[in-house]
Coordinates of C-alpha atoms in Angstrom, one line a residue:
Chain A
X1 CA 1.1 6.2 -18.4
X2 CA 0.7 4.9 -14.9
X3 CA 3.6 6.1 -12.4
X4 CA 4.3 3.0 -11.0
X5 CA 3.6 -0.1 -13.6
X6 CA 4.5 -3.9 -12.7
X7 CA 2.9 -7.0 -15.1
X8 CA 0.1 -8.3 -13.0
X9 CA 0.8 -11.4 -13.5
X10 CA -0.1 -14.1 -12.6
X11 CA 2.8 -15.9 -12.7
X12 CA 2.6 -19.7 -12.0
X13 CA 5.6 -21.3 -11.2
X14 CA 6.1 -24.8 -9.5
X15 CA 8.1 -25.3 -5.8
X16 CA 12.0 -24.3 -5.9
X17 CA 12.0 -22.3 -9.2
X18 CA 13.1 -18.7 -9.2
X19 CA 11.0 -15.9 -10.6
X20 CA 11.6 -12.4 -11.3
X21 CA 9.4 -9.3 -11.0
X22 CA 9.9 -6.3 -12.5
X23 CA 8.3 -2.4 -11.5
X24 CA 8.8 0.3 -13.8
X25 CA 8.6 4.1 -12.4
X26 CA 8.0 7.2 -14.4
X27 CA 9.5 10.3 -11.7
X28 CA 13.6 10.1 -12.2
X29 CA 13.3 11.7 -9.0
X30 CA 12.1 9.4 -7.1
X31 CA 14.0 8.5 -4.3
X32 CA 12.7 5.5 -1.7
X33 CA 11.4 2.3 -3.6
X34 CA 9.9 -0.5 -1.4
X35 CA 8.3 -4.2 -2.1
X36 CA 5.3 -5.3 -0.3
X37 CA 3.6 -8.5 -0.2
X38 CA -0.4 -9.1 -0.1
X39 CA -1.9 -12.1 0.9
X40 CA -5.2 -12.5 -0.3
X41 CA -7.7 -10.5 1.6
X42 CA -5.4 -9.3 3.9
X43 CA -3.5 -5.9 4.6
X44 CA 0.0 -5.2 2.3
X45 CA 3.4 -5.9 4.5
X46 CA 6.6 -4.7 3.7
X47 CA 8.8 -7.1 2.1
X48 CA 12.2 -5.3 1.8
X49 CA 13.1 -1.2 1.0
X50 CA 15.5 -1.6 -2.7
X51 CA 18.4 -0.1 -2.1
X52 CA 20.7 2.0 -4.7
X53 CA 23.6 -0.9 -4.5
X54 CA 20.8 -3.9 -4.3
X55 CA 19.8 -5.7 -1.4
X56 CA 19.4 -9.4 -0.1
X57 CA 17.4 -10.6 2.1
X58 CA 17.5 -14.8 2.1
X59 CA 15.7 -16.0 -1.0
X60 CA 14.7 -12.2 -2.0
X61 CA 17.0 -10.2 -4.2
X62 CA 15.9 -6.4 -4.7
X63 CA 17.7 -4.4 -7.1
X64 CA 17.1 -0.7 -8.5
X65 CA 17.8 0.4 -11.5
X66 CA 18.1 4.1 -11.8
X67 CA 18.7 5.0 -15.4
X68 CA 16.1 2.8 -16.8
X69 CA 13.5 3.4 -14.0
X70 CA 12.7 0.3 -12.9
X71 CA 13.1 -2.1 -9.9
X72 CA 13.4 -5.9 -9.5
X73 CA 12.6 -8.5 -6.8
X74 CA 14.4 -12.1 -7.5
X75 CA 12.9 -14.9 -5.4
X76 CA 14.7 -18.1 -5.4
X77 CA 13.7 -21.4 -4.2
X78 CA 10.2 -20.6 -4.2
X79 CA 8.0 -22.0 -2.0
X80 CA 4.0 -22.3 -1.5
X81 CA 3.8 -20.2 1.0
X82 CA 5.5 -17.2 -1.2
X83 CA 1.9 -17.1 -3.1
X84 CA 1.1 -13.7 -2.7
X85 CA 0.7 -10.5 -4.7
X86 CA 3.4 -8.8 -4.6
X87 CA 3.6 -4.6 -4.6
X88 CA 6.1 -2.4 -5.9
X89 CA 6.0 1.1 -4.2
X90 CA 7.3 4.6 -4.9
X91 CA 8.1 7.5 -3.4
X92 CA 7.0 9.8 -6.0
X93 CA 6.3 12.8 -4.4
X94 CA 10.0 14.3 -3.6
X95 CA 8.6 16.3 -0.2
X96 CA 8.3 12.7 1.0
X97 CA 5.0 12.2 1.9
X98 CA 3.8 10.4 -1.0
X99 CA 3.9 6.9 -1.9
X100 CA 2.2 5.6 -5.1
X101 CA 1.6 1.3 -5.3
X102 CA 1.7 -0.2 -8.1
X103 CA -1.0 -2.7 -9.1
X104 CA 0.6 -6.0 -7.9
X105 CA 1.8 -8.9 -9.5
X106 CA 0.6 -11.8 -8.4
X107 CA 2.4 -15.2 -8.0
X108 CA 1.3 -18.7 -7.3
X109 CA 3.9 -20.8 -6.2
X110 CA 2.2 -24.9 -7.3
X111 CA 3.6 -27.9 -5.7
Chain B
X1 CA 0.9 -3.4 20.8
X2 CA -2.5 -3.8 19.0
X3 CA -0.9 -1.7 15.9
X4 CA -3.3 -0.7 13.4
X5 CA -6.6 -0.7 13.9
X6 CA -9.8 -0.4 11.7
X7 CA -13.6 -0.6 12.5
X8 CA -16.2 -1.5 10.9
X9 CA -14.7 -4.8 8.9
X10 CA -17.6 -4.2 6.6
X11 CA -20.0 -2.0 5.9
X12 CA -23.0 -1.6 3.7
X13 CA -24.5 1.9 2.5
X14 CA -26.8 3.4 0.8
X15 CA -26.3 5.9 -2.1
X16 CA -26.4 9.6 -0.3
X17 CA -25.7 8.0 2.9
X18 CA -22.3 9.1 5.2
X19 CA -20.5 7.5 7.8
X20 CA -16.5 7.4 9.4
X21 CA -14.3 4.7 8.9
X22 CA -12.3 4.7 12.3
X23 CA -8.4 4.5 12.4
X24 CA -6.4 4.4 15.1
X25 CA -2.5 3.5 16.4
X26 CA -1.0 2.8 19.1
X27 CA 3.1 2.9 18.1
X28 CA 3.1 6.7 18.3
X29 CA 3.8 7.1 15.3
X30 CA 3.5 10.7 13.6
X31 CA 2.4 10.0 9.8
X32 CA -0.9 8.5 8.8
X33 CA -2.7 8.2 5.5
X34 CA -5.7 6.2 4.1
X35 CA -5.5 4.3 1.1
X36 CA -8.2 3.1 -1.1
X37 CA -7.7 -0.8 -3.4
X38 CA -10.0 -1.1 -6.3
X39 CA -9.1 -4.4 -8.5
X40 CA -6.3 -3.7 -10.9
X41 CA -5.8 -0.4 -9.7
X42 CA -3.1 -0.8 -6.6
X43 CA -3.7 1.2 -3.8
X44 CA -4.8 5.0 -4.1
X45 CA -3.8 7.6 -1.5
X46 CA -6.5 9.8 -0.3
X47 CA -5.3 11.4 2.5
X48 CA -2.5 11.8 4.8
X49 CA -1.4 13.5 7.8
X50 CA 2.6 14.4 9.1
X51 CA 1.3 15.2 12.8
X52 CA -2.0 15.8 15.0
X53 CA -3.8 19.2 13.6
X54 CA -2.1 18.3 10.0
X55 CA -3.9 17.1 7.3
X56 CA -3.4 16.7 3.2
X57 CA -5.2 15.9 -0.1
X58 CA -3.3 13.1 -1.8
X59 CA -4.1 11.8 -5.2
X60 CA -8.2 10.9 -5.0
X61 CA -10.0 13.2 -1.9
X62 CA -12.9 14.0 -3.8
X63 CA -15.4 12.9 -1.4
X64 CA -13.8 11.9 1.8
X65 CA -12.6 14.5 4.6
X66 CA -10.3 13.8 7.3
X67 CA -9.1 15.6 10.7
X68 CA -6.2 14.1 13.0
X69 CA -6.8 15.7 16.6
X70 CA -4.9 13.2 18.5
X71 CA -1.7 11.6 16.9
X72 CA -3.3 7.8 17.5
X73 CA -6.7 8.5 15.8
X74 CA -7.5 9.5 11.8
X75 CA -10.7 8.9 10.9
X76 CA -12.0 9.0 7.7
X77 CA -15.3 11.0 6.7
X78 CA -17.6 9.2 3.5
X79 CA -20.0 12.4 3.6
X80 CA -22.4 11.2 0.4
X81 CA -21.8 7.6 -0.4
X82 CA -21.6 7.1 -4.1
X83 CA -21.1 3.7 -5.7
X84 CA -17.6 4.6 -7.0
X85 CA -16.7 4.8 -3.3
X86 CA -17.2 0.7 -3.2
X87 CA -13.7 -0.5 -2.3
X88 CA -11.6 -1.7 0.2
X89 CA -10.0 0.8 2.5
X90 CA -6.8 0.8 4.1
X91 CA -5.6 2.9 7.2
X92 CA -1.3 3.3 7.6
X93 CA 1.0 4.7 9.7
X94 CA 4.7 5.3 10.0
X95 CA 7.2 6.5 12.4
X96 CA 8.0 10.1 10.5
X97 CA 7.5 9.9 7.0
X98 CA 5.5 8.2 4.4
X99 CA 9.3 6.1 3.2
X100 CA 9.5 4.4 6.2
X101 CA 8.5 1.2 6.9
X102 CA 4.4 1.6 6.6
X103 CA 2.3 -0.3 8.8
X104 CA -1.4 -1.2 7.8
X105 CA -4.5 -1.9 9.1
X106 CA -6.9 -4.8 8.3
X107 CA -8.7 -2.9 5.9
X108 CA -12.3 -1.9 5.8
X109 CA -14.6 -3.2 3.0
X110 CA -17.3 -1.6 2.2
X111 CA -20.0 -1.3 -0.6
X112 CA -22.6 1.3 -2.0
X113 CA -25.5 0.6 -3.4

């Protein structure tokens, strides 16, 4: 089993629909989670940290679920230029130096 | 602030060949670690370092050596190209820690034959 799993997608959706993500993680002790977003052919930015008690950031909900392991990202009103992949990270390694990427899910965002 | 940056953009190699993928930063920051993106596989750690003079394995070295003697440059060693090393390589940095905000490089594409 991978440690950090997300559906790759991808997910079409048309403009203003909301979509969910979800990122499963396999270490309970894991204790930072993050979202990135990769645009194609380009370097992984950080979307948002996920935060114990959920966190919003304009259309972008991020919640964490800890006794099922996984994390979420919510996007509302999408729009075509939210086509990206987008990465769920980890920080597996409980010395803090670690973080392990999921593979991406990728989303296309169609007028 | 330039931020991240990687040279060459590309490369092409031979099989048995070596080269060094350059890295460097110029936000100070203490904590830098190259990652590896094969399709469908996410990004790979393959080494990090907390702080100039420190450097560690993470989870695919094999093939790849490192040093950090200043805390802006980390450059990354290829010392017999195979064609499993084909990928696209990423450089990062952070402030402290590898859970802080991480800040990436262009990337470096490069293929084996």
């Amino acid at each position: 089993r991978k440690e950090v799993e997300q559906d790759p997608g991808p997910f079409n959706v048309p403009e203003g629909a909301t979509v969910a993500f979800n990122c499963t993680y396999s270490n309970s002790a894991s204790q930072s989670f993050f979202w990135y977003r990769q645009d194609c052919r380009k370097e992984p930015k950080l979307l948002m940290s996920v935060y114990s008690s959920g966190n919003e950031d304009g259309r972008f909900t991020a919640q964490l679920n800890r006794a099922s392991q996984y994390i979420s990202l919510l996007i509302r009103d999408s729009k075509l230029s939210d086509s990206a992949t987008y990465l769920c990270v980890v920080n597996i390694n409980n010395a803090g130096n670690m973080l392990t990427f999921g593979g991406g899910t990728r989303l296309m965002v169609k007028p | 602030n330039a931020g991240v940056t990687q040279t060459p953009k590309f490369q092409v190699l031979k099989t048995g060949q070596s080269m060094t993928l350059q890295c460097a930063q110029d936000m100070n920051h203490e904590y830098m670690s190259w990652y590896r993106q094969d399709p469908g596989m996410g990004l790979r750690l393959i080494h990090y370092s907390v702080g100039a003079g420190i450097t560690d394995q993470g989870e695919v070295p094999n093939g790849y050596n490192v040093s950090r003697s200043t805390t802006e440059d980390f450059p990354l060693r290829l010392l017999s190209a195979a064609p499993s090393q084909t990928s696209v390589y990423f450089c990062a940095s952070s402030y402290a820690q590898a859970q802080e905000t991480q800040y990436f490089g262009p990337g470096t594409r490069l293929l084996v034959l």
